[in-house]
mmCIF file of N, CA and C in Angstrom:
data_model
loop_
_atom_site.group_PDB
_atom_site.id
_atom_site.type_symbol
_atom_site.label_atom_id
_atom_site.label_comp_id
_atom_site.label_asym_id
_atom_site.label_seq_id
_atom_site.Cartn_x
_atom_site.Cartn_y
_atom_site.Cartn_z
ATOM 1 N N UNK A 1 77.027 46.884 123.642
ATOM 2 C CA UNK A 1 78.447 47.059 123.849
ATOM 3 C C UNK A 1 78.722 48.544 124.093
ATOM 4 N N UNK A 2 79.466 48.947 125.033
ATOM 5 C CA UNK A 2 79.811 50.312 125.369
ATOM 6 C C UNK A 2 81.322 50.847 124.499
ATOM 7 N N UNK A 3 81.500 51.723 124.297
ATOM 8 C CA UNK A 3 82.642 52.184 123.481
ATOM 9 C C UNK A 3 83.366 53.540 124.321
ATOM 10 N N UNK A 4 84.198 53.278 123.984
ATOM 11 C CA UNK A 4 84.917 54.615 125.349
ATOM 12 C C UNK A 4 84.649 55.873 124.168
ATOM 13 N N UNK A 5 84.708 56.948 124.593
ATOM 14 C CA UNK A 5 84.937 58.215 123.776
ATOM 15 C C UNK A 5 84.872 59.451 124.615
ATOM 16 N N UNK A 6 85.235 60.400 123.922
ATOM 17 C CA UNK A 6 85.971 61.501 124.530
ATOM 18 C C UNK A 6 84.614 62.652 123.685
ATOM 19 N N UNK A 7 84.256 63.599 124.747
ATOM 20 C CA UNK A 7 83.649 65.077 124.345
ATOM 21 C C UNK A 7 83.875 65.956 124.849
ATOM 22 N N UNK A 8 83.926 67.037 124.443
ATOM 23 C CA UNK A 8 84.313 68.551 124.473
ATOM 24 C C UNK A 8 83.007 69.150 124.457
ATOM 25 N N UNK A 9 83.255 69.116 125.820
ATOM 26 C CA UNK A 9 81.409 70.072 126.017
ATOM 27 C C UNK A 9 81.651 71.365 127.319
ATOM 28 N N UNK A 10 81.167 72.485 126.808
ATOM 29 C CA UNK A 10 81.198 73.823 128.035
ATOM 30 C C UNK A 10 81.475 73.189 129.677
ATOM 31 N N UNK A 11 82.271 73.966 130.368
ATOM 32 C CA UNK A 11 82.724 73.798 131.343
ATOM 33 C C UNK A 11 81.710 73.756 132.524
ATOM 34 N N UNK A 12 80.415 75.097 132.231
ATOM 35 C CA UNK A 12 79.575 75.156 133.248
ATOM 36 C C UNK A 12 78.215 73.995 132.703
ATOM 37 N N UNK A 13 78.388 73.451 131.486
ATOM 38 C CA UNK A 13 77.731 72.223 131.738
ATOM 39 C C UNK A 13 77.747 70.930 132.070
ATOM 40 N N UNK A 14 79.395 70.779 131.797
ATOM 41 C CA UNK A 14 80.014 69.856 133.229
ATOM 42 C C UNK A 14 79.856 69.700 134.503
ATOM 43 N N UNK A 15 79.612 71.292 134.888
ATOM 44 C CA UNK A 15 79.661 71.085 136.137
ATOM 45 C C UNK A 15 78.221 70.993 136.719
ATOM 46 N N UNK A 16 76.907 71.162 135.578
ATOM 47 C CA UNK A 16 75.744 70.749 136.071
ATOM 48 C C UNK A 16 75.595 69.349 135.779
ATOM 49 N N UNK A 17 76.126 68.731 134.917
ATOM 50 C CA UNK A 17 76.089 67.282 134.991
ATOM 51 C C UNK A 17 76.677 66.396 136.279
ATOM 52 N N UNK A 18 77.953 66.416 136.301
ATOM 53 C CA UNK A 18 78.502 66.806 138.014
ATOM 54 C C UNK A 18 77.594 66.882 139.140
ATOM 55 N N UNK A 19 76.629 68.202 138.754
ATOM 56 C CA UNK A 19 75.587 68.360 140.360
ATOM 57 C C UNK A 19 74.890 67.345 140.217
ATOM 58 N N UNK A 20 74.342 66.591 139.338
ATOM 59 C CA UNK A 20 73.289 65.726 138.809
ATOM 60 C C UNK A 20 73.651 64.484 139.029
ATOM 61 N N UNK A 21 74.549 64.056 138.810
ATOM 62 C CA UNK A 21 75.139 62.795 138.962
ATOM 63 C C UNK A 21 75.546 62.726 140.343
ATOM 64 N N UNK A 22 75.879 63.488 140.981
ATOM 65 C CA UNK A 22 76.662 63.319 142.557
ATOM 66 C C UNK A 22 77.658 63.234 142.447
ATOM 67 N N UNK A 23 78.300 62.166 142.290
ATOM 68 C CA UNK A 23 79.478 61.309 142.391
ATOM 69 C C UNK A 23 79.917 61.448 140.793
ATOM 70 N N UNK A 24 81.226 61.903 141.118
ATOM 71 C CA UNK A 24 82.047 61.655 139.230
ATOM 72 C C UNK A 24 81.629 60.922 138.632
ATOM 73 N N UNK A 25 82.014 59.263 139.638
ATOM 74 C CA UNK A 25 82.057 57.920 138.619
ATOM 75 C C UNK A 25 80.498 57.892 137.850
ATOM 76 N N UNK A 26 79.869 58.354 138.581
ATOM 77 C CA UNK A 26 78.473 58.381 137.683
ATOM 78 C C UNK A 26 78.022 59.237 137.008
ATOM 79 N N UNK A 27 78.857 59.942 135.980
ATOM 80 C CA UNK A 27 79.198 61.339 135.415
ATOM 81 C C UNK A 27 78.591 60.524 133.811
ATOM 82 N N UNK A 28 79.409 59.524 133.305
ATOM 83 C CA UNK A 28 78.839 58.794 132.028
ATOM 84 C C UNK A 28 77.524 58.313 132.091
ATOM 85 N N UNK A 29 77.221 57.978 133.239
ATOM 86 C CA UNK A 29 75.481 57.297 133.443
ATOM 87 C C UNK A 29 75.018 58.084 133.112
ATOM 88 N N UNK A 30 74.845 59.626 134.018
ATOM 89 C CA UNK A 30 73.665 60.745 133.884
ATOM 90 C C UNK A 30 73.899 61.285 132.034
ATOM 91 N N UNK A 31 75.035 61.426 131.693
ATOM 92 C CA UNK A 31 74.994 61.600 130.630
ATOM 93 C C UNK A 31 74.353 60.970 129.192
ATOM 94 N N UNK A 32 74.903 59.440 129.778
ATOM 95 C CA UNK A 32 74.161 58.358 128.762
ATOM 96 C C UNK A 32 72.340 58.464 128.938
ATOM 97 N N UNK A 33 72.112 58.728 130.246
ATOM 98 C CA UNK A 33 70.335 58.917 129.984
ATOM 99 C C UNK A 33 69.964 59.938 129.484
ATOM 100 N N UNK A 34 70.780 60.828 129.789
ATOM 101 C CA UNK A 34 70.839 62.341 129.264
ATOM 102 C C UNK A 34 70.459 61.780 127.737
ATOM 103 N N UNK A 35 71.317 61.733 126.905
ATOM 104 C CA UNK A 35 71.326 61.411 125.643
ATOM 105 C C UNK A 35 70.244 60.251 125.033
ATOM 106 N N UNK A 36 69.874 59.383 125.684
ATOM 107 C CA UNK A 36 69.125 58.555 125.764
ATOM 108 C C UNK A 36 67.857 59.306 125.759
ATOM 109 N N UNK A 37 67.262 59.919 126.649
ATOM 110 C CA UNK A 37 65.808 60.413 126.693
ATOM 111 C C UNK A 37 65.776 61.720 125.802
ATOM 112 N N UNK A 38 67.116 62.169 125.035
ATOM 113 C CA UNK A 38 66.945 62.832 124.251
ATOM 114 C C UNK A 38 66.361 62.372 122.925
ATOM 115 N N UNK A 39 67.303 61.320 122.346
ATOM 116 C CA UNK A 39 67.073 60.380 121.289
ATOM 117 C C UNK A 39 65.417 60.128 120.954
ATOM 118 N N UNK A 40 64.778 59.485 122.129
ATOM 119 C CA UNK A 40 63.631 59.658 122.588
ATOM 120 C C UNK A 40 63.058 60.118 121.980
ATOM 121 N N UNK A 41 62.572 61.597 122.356
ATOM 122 C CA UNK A 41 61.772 62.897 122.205
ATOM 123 C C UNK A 41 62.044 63.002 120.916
ATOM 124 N N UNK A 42 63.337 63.148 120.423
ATOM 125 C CA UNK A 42 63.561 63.349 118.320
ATOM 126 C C UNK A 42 62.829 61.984 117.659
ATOM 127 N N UNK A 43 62.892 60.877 118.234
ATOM 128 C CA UNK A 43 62.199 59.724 117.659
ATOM 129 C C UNK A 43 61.087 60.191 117.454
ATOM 130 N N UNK A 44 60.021 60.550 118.760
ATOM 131 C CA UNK A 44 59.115 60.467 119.108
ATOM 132 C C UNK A 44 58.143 61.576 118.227
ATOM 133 N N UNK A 45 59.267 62.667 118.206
ATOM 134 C CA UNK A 45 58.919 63.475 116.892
ATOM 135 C C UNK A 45 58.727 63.925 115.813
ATOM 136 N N UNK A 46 59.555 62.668 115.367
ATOM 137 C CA UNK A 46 59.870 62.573 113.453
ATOM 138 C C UNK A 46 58.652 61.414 113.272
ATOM 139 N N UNK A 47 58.412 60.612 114.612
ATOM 140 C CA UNK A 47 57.186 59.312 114.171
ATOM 141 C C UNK A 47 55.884 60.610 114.149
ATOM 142 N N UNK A 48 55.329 60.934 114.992
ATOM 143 C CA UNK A 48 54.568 62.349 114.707
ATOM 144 C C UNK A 48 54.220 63.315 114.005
ATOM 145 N N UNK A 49 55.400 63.765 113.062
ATOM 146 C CA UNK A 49 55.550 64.357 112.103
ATOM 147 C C UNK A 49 54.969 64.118 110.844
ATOM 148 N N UNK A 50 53.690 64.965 110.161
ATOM 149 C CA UNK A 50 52.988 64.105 109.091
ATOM 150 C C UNK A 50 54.114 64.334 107.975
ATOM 151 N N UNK A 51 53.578 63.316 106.906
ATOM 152 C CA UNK A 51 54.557 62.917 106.104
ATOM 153 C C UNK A 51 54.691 64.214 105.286
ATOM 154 N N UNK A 52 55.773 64.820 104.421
ATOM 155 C CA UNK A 52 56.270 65.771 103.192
ATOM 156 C C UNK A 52 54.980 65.760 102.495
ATOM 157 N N UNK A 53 54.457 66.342 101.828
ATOM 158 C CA UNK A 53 53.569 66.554 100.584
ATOM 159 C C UNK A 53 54.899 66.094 99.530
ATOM 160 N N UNK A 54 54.513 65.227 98.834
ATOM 161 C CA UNK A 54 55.012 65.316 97.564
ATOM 162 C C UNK A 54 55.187 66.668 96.651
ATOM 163 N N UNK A 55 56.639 66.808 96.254
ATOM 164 C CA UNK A 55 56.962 68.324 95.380
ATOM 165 C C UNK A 55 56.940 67.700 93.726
ATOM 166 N N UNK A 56 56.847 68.335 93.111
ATOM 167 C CA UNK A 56 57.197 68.418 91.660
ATOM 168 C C UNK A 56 58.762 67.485 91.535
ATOM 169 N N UNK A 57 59.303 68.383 91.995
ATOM 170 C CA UNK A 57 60.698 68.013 91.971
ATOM 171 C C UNK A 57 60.516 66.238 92.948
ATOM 172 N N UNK A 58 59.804 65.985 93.856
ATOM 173 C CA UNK A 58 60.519 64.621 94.552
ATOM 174 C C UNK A 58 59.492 64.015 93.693
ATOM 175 N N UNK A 59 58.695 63.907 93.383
ATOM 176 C CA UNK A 59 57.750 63.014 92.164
ATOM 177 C C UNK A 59 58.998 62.781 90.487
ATOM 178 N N UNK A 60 59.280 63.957 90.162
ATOM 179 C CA UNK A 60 60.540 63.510 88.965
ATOM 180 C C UNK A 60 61.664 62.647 89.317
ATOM 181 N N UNK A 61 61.888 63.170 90.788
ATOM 182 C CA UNK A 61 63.324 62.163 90.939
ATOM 183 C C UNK A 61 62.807 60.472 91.608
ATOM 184 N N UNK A 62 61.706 60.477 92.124
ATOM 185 C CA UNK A 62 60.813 59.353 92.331
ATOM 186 C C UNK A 62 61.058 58.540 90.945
ATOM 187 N N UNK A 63 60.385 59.224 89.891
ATOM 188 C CA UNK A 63 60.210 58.633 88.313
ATOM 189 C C UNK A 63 61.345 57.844 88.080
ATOM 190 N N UNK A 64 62.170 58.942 88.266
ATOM 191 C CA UNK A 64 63.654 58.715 87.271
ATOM 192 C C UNK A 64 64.188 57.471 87.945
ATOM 193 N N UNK A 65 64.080 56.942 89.043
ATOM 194 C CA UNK A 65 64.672 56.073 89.878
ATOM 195 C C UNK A 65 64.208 54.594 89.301
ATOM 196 N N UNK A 66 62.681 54.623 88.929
ATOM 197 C CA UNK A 66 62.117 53.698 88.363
ATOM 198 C C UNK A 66 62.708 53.180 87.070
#
């Protein structure tokens, strides 16, 4: 489901989204992949990311939860 919404983003990066898209009406597309293949790459990086070492401190609050 798509949801309308409104952003406030720099003027001269409007207007490279603009060059990118061509055409206005396709101003939300380039953006939505925009954001999309961003999402991506942060996924792609936190799955990658080896896990925390256990601290002192997250082992006590681990305990206490039990």
């Amino acid at each position: 489901m798509r949801v309308r919404t409104a952003l406030i983003i720099e003027e001269s990066l409007l207007k490279k989204i603009d060059e990118i898209a061509v055409e206005k009406h396709r101003r939300a597309a380039t953006i939505e992949t925009a954001l999309r293949e961003f999402i991506q790459r942060e996924e792609k990086k936190a799955r990658s990311k080896p896990a925390a070492p256990e601290t002192a401190k997250s082992k006590a609050v681990s305990a206490a939860k039990r």
